[in-house]
Coordinates of C-alpha atoms and ligand atoms in Angstrom, one line a residue:
X8 CA 0.0 0.0 0.0
X9 CA 2.9 2.4 0.7
X10 CA 4.6 1.6 -2.6
X11 CA 3.0 1.2 -6.0
X12 CA 3.8 -2.1 -7.9
X13 CA 5.9 -1.9 -11.0
X14 CA 2.7 -2.2 -13.1
X15 CA 0.9 0.6 -11.3
X16 CA 4.0 2.8 -11.4
X17 CA 4.0 2.5 -15.2
X18 CA 0.3 3.3 -15.4
X19 CA 0.8 6.3 -13.2
X20 CA 3.8 7.6 -15.3
X21 CA 1.8 7.2 -18.5
X22 CA -1.2 9.1 -17.0
X23 CA 1.1 11.8 -15.6
X24 CA 3.0 12.2 -18.8
X25 CA -0.3 12.6 -20.8
X26 CA -1.8 14.9 -18.2
X27 CA 1.2 17.2 -18.2
X28 CA 1.7 17.2 -22.0
X29 CA -1.8 17.3 -23.2
X30 CA -4.2 18.3 -20.4
X31 CA -2.4 21.0 -18.4
X32 CA -1.9 23.3 -21.4
X33 CA -5.6 22.9 -22.4
X34 CA -7.3 23.0 -19.0
X35 CA -7.9 26.7 -19.0
X36 CA -9.5 26.6 -22.4
X37 CA -11.7 23.6 -21.4
X38 CA -12.9 25.8 -18.5
X39 CA -13.4 29.0 -20.5
X40 CA -15.0 27.4 -23.5
X41 CA -17.0 24.8 -21.4
X42 CA -15.9 22.3 -24.0
X43 CA -13.4 19.5 -24.4
X44 CA -12.3 18.5 -28.0
X45 CA -13.0 15.0 -29.2
X46 CA -9.2 14.7 -29.8
X47 CA -8.7 14.5 -26.0
X48 CA -11.2 11.7 -25.7
X49 CA -9.4 9.9 -28.5
X50 CA -6.1 10.2 -26.8
X51 CA -7.6 8.8 -23.6
X52 CA -8.8 5.8 -25.6
X53 CA -5.4 5.2 -27.0
X54 CA -4.0 5.0 -23.5
X55 CA -6.7 2.5 -22.5
X56 CA -8.1 4.7 -19.8
X57 CA -11.8 4.3 -20.7
X58 CA -11.7 0.6 -19.8
X59 CA -9.4 0.5 -16.8
X60 CA -11.7 -1.8 -14.8
X61 CA -13.2 -3.7 -17.8
X62 CA -11.8 -7.2 -18.1
X63 CA -9.4 -7.9 -20.9
X64 CA -11.9 -10.5 -22.2
X65 CA -14.2 -7.6 -23.0
X66 CA -11.7 -5.2 -24.4
X67 CA -10.5 -3.5 -21.3
X68 CA -7.3 -3.1 -19.4
X69 CA -8.5 -5.3 -16.5
X70 CA -6.5 -3.3 -14.0
X71 CA -9.1 -2.5 -11.4
X72 CA -10.0 0.3 -9.0
X73 CA -6.6 1.1 -7.6
X74 CA -5.2 1.7 -11.1
X75 CA -8.3 3.8 -11.9
X76 CA -7.7 5.8 -8.7
X77 CA -4.1 6.5 -9.6
X78 CA -5.0 7.5 -13.2
X79 CA -7.8 9.7 -11.9
X80 CA -5.5 11.6 -9.5
X81 CA -3.1 12.4 -12.4
X82 CA -5.8 13.5 -14.8
X83 CA -7.5 15.6 -12.2
X84 CA -4.3 17.2 -11.2
X85 CA -4.3 18.7 -14.7
X86 CA -8.0 19.1 -15.6
X87 CA -10.8 18.1 -13.3
X88 CA -13.4 18.3 -16.2
X89 CA -11.6 15.6 -18.1
X90 CA -11.0 13.7 -14.9
X91 CA -14.7 13.5 -13.9
X92 CA -15.6 12.3 -17.4
X93 CA -13.2 9.4 -17.1
X94 CA -14.3 8.7 -13.5
X95 CA -18.0 8.5 -14.4
X96 CA -17.4 6.4 -17.5
X97 CA -15.3 3.9 -15.6
X98 CA -16.9 3.7 -12.2
X99 CA -20.6 4.5 -12.9
X100 CA -21.0 2.8 -16.2
X101 CA -18.3 0.2 -17.1
X102 CA -18.1 -1.2 -13.5
X103 CA -21.9 -1.9 -13.0
X104 CA -22.0 -3.4 -16.6
X105 CA -19.1 -5.6 -15.7
X106 CA -20.5 -6.6 -12.4
X107 CA -24.2 -7.0 -13.1
X108 CA -24.5 -7.3 -16.9
X109 CA -25.5 -10.5 -18.6
X110 CA -22.9 -12.0 -21.0
X111 CA -24.9 -10.6 -23.9
X112 CA -25.0 -7.1 -22.4
X113 CA -21.3 -7.2 -21.7
X114 CA -20.5 -8.3 -25.2
X115 CA -22.7 -5.5 -26.6
X116 CA -21.5 -2.6 -24.5
X117 CA -18.2 -3.2 -22.9
X118 CA -15.8 -3.3 -25.9
X119 CA -17.3 0.0 -27.2
X120 CA -17.1 1.7 -23.8
X121 CA -13.6 0.4 -23.1
X122 CA -12.2 1.7 -26.4
X123 CA -13.9 5.0 -26.0
X124 CA -16.0 4.5 -29.2
X125 CA -18.9 5.6 -27.0
X126 CA -19.0 7.4 -23.7
X127 CA -21.2 6.4 -20.8
X128 CA -23.4 8.3 -18.3
X129 CA -25.4 7.5 -15.1
X130 CA -28.8 9.0 -14.6
X131 CA -30.2 8.7 -11.0
X132 CA -30.9 12.2 -9.7
X133 CA -34.2 13.9 -10.5
X134 CA -35.7 17.4 -9.7
X135 CA -37.5 15.8 -6.7
X136 CA -34.9 13.3 -5.6
X137 CA -31.2 14.2 -4.9
X138 CA -29.8 13.0 -1.6
X139 CA -33.0 10.9 -1.1
X140 CA -32.2 8.9 -4.2
X141 CA -34.8 6.1 -3.6
X142 CA -37.6 8.7 -3.9
X143 CA -37.1 8.9 -7.7
X144 CA -40.3 9.1 -9.8
X145 CA -39.2 8.3 -13.4
X146 CA -41.5 5.5 -14.3
X147 CA -40.8 2.3 -16.4
X148 CA -43.9 0.3 -17.5
X149 CA -43.6 -3.0 -19.2
X150 CA -45.1 -3.2 -22.8
X151 CA -44.6 -6.6 -24.4
X152 CA -40.9 -7.2 -24.8
X153 CA -40.1 -3.5 -24.0
X154 CA -40.2 -1.1 -21.1
X155 CA -41.6 2.4 -21.7
X156 CA -39.8 5.1 -19.7
X157 CA -41.3 8.5 -18.7
X158 CA -39.6 11.1 -16.5
X159 CA -36.7 13.6 -16.2
X160 CA -33.2 13.2 -14.9
X161 CA -30.9 16.1 -13.9
X162 CA -27.2 16.6 -13.3
X163 CA -26.3 13.8 -15.7
X164 CA -22.6 14.2 -16.1
X165 CA -21.6 13.5 -19.8
X166 CA -25.3 13.1 -20.6
X167 CA -25.0 15.1 -23.9
X168 CA -22.0 13.2 -25.1
X169 CA -22.9 9.7 -24.1
X170 CA -23.8 6.8 -26.4
X171 CA -25.3 4.9 -23.5
X172 CA -26.8 5.9 -20.2
X173 CA -27.6 3.7 -17.1
X174 CA -31.0 5.0 -16.1
X175 CA -32.8 4.2 -12.8
X176 CA -36.6 4.1 -13.0
X177 CA -39.5 2.9 -10.9
X178 CA -40.9 -0.4 -12.1
X179 CA -43.0 -1.2 -9.1
X180 CA -44.8 1.7 -7.2
X181 CA -46.6 -0.6 -4.8
X182 CA -43.6 -1.7 -2.7
X183 CA -41.2 0.2 -0.3
X184 CA -39.5 2.9 -2.4
X185 CA -36.0 1.3 -2.7
X186 CA -37.5 -2.1 -3.6
X187 CA -39.3 -1.1 -6.8
X188 CA -36.5 0.4 -8.9
X189 CA -34.8 -1.1 -11.9
X190 CA -31.6 -0.1 -13.8
X191 CA -31.9 0.2 -17.6
X192 CA -29.2 0.3 -20.2
X193 CA -30.5 3.0 -22.4
X194 CA -28.8 3.7 -25.8
X195 CA -28.8 7.5 -26.6
X196 CA -30.5 6.7 -29.9
X197 CA -33.5 5.0 -28.2
X198 CA -36.8 6.5 -29.4
X199 CA -38.1 9.1 -26.8
X200 CA -34.6 9.8 -25.4
X201 CA -33.9 13.6 -25.4
X202 CA -31.1 15.7 -24.1
X203 CA -32.4 18.8 -22.3
X204 CA -30.9 21.9 -20.7
X205 CA -27.1 22.0 -20.1
X206 CA -26.2 23.6 -16.7
X207 CA -23.9 26.7 -16.5
X208 CA -21.7 25.6 -13.6
X209 CA -19.3 27.2 -11.2
X210 CA -16.5 24.7 -11.9
X211 CA -15.6 21.7 -14.0
X212 CA -17.2 23.6 -16.9
X213 CA -15.7 21.4 -19.6
X214 CA -17.8 18.5 -18.3
X215 CA -21.4 18.9 -19.4
X216 CA -24.1 18.2 -16.8
X217 CA -27.4 18.0 -18.5
X218 CA -31.1 17.2 -18.1
X219 CA -32.3 14.0 -19.8
X220 CA -36.0 13.6 -20.7
X221 CA -37.6 10.3 -21.3
X222 CA -40.8 10.8 -23.3
X223 CA -42.3 7.3 -23.9
X224 CA -38.8 6.1 -24.4
X225 CA -38.9 2.5 -25.5
X226 CA -36.1 0.2 -24.2
X227 CA -35.9 -3.6 -24.8
X228 CA -36.7 -5.6 -21.7
X229 CA -33.4 -7.3 -22.4
X230 CA -31.7 -4.0 -21.3
X231 CA -32.7 -4.3 -17.7
X232 CA -29.4 -4.5 -15.7
X233 CA -29.3 -7.0 -12.9
X234 CA -33.0 -7.9 -12.7
X235 CA -36.3 -6.1 -12.5
X236 CA -36.8 -4.2 -9.2
X237 CA -33.2 -4.9 -8.2
X238 CA -31.9 -1.5 -9.3
X239 CA -31.5 0.4 -6.1
X240 CA -28.8 -1.7 -4.5
X241 CA -27.0 -1.6 -7.9
X242 CA -27.2 2.2 -7.9
X243 CA -25.7 2.3 -4.3
X244 CA -23.0 -0.3 -4.9
X245 CA -22.1 1.6 -8.1
X246 CA -21.8 4.8 -6.1
X247 CA -19.4 3.2 -3.7
X248 CA -17.0 2.9 -6.6
X249 CA -18.0 6.3 -7.9
X250 CA -17.2 7.9 -4.6
X251 CA -13.7 6.4 -4.7
X252 CA -13.4 8.1 -8.1
X253 CA -14.5 11.5 -6.8
X254 CA -12.2 11.1 -3.8
X255 CA -9.3 10.4 -6.3
X256 CA -10.3 13.5 -8.2
X257 CA -10.1 15.5 -4.9
X258 CA -6.6 14.2 -4.3
X259 CA -5.6 15.3 -7.8
X260 CA -7.0 18.8 -7.3
X261 CA -5.4 19.1 -3.9
X262 CA -2.0 18.1 -5.4
X263 CA -2.4 20.8 -8.1
X264 CA -3.2 23.3 -5.3
X265 CA -0.1 22.4 -3.4
X266 CA 2.1 22.6 -6.5
X267 CA 0.7 26.0 -7.5
X268 CA 0.8 27.5 -4.0
X269 CA 4.5 26.4 -3.6
X270 CA 5.5 27.7 -7.0
X271 CA 3.9 31.1 -6.2
X272 CA 5.2 31.3 -2.6
X273 CA 8.8 30.8 -3.9
X274 CA 8.7 33.7 -6.3
X275 CA 6.3 36.2 -4.7
X276 CA 8.4 38.7 -2.7
X277 CA 7.1 40.7 0.2
X278 CA 9.0 42.4 3.0
X279 CA 12.2 41.8 1.1
X280 CA 12.0 38.0 0.7
X281 CA 9.9 35.2 -1.0
X282 CA 6.7 34.7 1.0
X283 CA 7.6 31.0 1.3
X284 CA 10.1 32.2 4.0
X285 CA 7.3 33.2 6.3
X286 CA 6.0 30.8 8.9
X287 CA 2.4 31.8 8.2
X288 CA 2.8 30.5 4.6
X289 CA 4.8 27.4 5.7
X290 CA 2.1 26.3 8.1
X291 CA -0.5 26.5 5.3
X292 CA 1.7 24.4 3.0
X293 CA 2.3 21.9 5.8
X294 CA -1.4 21.5 6.5
X295 CA -2.2 21.2 2.8
X296 CA 0.4 18.5 2.3
X297 CA -0.6 16.5 5.4
X298 CA -4.3 16.5 4.6
X299 CA -3.6 15.5 1.0
X300 CA -1.3 12.7 2.0
X301 CA -3.9 11.3 4.5
X302 CA -6.6 11.6 1.9
X303 CA -4.6 9.7 -0.7
X304 CA -4.1 6.8 1.8
X305 CA -7.8 6.6 2.5
X306 CA -8.6 6.6 -1.2
X307 CA -6.0 3.8 -2.0
X308 CA -7.3 1.7 0.9
X309 CA -10.9 1.9 -0.3
X310 CA -9.9 1.1 -3.9
X311 CA -7.8 -1.8 -2.8
X312 CA -10.7 -3.2 -0.7
X313 CA -13.0 -2.8 -3.8
X314 CA -10.5 -4.7 -5.9
X315 CA -10.6 -7.5 -3.4
X316 CA -14.4 -7.7 -3.7
X317 CA -14.8 -6.8 0.0
X318 CA -17.6 -4.4 1.2
X319 CA -16.2 -0.9 1.0
X320 CA -19.2 1.4 1.4
X321 CA -17.9 3.0 4.6
X322 CA -14.3 3.2 3.4
X323 CA -15.4 4.8 0.1
X324 CA -17.6 7.3 2.1
X325 CA -14.7 8.1 4.4
X326 CA -12.3 8.6 1.5
X327 CA -14.8 10.9 -0.3
X328 CA -15.7 12.9 2.8
X329 CA -12.1 13.5 3.8
X330 CA -10.5 13.9 0.4
X331 CA -13.2 16.3 -0.8
X332 CA -12.9 18.4 2.3
X333 CA -9.1 18.4 1.9
X334 CA -9.4 19.5 -1.7
X335 CA -11.5 22.4 -0.7
X336 CA -9.2 23.3 2.2
X337 CA -6.2 23.2 -0.2
X338 CA -8.0 25.2 -2.9
X339 CA -8.9 27.8 -0.3
X340 CA -5.3 28.1 1.0
X341 CA -3.9 28.0 -2.5
X342 CA -6.0 31.0 -3.4
X343 CA -5.2 32.8 -0.1
X344 CA -1.4 32.3 -0.7
X345 CA -1.9 33.9 -4.1
X346 CA -3.6 36.9 -2.4
X347 CA -5.5 39.3 -4.8
X348 CA -3.9 37.7 -7.8
X349 CA -5.4 34.4 -6.9
X350 CA -8.9 35.9 -7.2
X351 CA -8.2 36.7 -10.9
X352 CA -7.7 34.7 -14.0
X353 CA -4.0 35.5 -14.0
X354 CA -3.5 32.2 -12.1
X355 CA -5.2 28.8 -12.1
X356 CA -5.8 29.1 -8.3
X357 CA -9.3 30.5 -9.0
X358 CA -10.2 27.5 -11.3
X359 CA -8.9 25.0 -8.8
X360 CA -11.1 26.8 -6.2
X361 CA -14.2 26.5 -8.4
X362 CA -13.4 22.9 -9.5
X363 CA -12.8 21.7 -6.0
X364 CA -16.2 22.8 -4.7
X365 CA -18.3 20.1 -6.5
X366 CA -16.3 17.3 -4.9
X367 CA -18.2 17.9 -1.7
X368 CA -21.6 17.7 -3.6
X369 CA -21.8 15.2 -6.4
X370 CA -22.0 11.4 -6.0
X371 CA -23.3 12.0 -2.5
X372 CA -22.9 15.2 -0.6
X373 CA -20.6 15.4 2.4
X374 CA -23.6 15.1 4.7
X375 CA -24.6 11.8 3.0
X376 CA -21.1 10.5 3.4
X377 CA -21.4 11.2 7.1
X378 CA -24.8 9.4 7.2
X379 CA -23.3 6.3 5.4
X380 CA -20.3 6.2 7.8
X381 CA -22.4 6.7 10.9
X382 CA -24.9 4.0 9.9
X383 CA -22.0 1.6 9.3
X384 CA -20.3 2.4 12.7
X385 CA -23.5 2.5 14.7
X386 CA -24.9 -0.6 13.1
Ligands
CAA2 N1 -24.3 -1.4 -1.7 C1 -25.3 -2.3 -2.0 N2 -26.6 -2.2 -1.5 C2 -26.8 -1.1 -0.8 C3 -25.9 -0.1 -0.5 C4 -24.6 -0.3 -1.0 N3 -23.6 0.6 -0.7 N4 -26.4 0.8 0.3 C5 -27.7 0.5 0.5 N5 -28.0 -0.7 -0.2 C6 -29.2 -1.4 -0.2 C7 -29.7 -1.7 1.2 O1 -29.1 -2.9 1.6 C8 -31.2 -1.8 1.0 O2 -31.5 -3.1 0.4 P1 -32.5 -4.1 1.2 O3 -33.7 -3.3 1.5 O4 -32.6 -5.2 0.3 O5 -31.7 -4.4 2.5 C9 -31.5 -0.8 -0.1 O6 -30.2 -0.6 -0.8 C10 -31.9 0.5 0.5 O7 -30.9 1.0 1.4 P2 -31.2 2.2 2.4 O8 -32.3 1.8 3.3 O9 -29.9 2.5 3.1 O10 -31.6 3.4 1.5 P3 -32.0 4.9 1.9 O11 -33.2 5.3 1.2 O12 -31.9 5.1 3.4 O13 -30.8 5.7 1.2 C11 -28.7 6.9 1.1 C12 -29.5 5.7 1.6 C13 -27.3 6.6 1.5 C14 -29.2 8.2 1.7 C15 -28.8 7.0 -0.5 O14 -30.0 7.4 -0.9 C16 -27.7 7.8 -1.1 O15 -26.6 7.4 -1.3 N6 -28.0 9.1 -1.4 C17 -27.1 10.0 -2.2 C18 -27.4 9.8 -3.6 C19 -26.2 10.2 -4.5 O16 -25.1 9.9 -4.1 N7 -26.5 10.8 -5.6 C20 -25.4 11.1 -6.6 C21 -25.9 10.8 -7.9 S1 -24.7 10.7 -9.2 C22 -24.2 12.3 -9.5 O17 -23.8 12.9 -8.6 C23 -24.1 12.9 -10.8 C24 -23.1 12.5 -11.7 O18 -23.3 12.2 -12.8 C25 -21.6 12.4 -11.2

């Protein structure tokens, strides 16, 4: 755990090299233009990063969650909008398809997803159900060998770019709310599938978060993932993996904050010397480094447990809770060290500050991570 294997070191170096060469120079443009070029997605495909957790038998790298976490840290250190796209695709789409998909579903979807021929998205949240995910009201009604979906999803990361979306809908309204939900593999070209409004966000602006509308959307019954009415535990188990992804994103953002704060503190002169010579700045850097190191260990531990197939809901929640708070702490201190300049677009401190904020919100807000941890501890 304290030293990466040779294989993981090679994966990390490849991700770091790509992130420094290709993503860092473009990250500001991704943010300002709220767009990422297809060329970036293609390069990520060439590196095999769309299928990190997909088995080799289905076209992936078969490397697992620790490898994914390490790659995500590197990508997010350079560009969090790119990083979340890779995280959602791997952990919220490829992983549940690998774990719960039938052989036919895996053969149909995994090779295309693992190569990056298509991107994936995950649609759970609705206008009336955010933290209370089981309260969702999108309805799926059986019609012969199809289901017909009606409803609206919001905050669907990558929703406007995706070729396939895992959609959670209510198949049985007559049982307790978490018991009557199913997961559907919905191709973006399904009749009645519509991309709605794109949100104008505070950060990670290169990653589209959109509304999806299902207007009598017809999906083959063969596209139910993991069985009818069995969707909610799949959504939750999937989010355990997703939270490790967002925790990894947080570690990457924190790392970028430390590096940018240190670089600025060494050159910015006040009172006749670089501000790095002042204890007030040194204490900030020390706290940033300590929190980020501790966060990385929590994240690696949760990913390692998930790779072993052990329950990791609490550990994933701990990793996300602590890492996202650390990222926000580091982003705040990074901006503070930059002073007034940090509040302008002269430095990337302001983008890091905006990008960090979402890590405490999506894939389960900080308050929900505390709820998951407390329930596990209290029993
Ligand atoms: N793994 C497997 N099954 C699980 C599970 C897990 N981690 N957690 C719960 N379940 C199962 C339970 O065992 C239970 O099944 P049984 O009834 O068969 O025992 C069922 O799911 C219901 O569980 P709960 O009673 O715990 O459900 P709850 O209604 O109390 O909700 C919650 C729990 C933790 C609050 C949950 O609703 C939650 O995580 N909320 C946050 C939602 C969230 O993270 N949303 C983010 C969406 S994605 C996104 O952000 C956008 C994006 O694109 C990035």
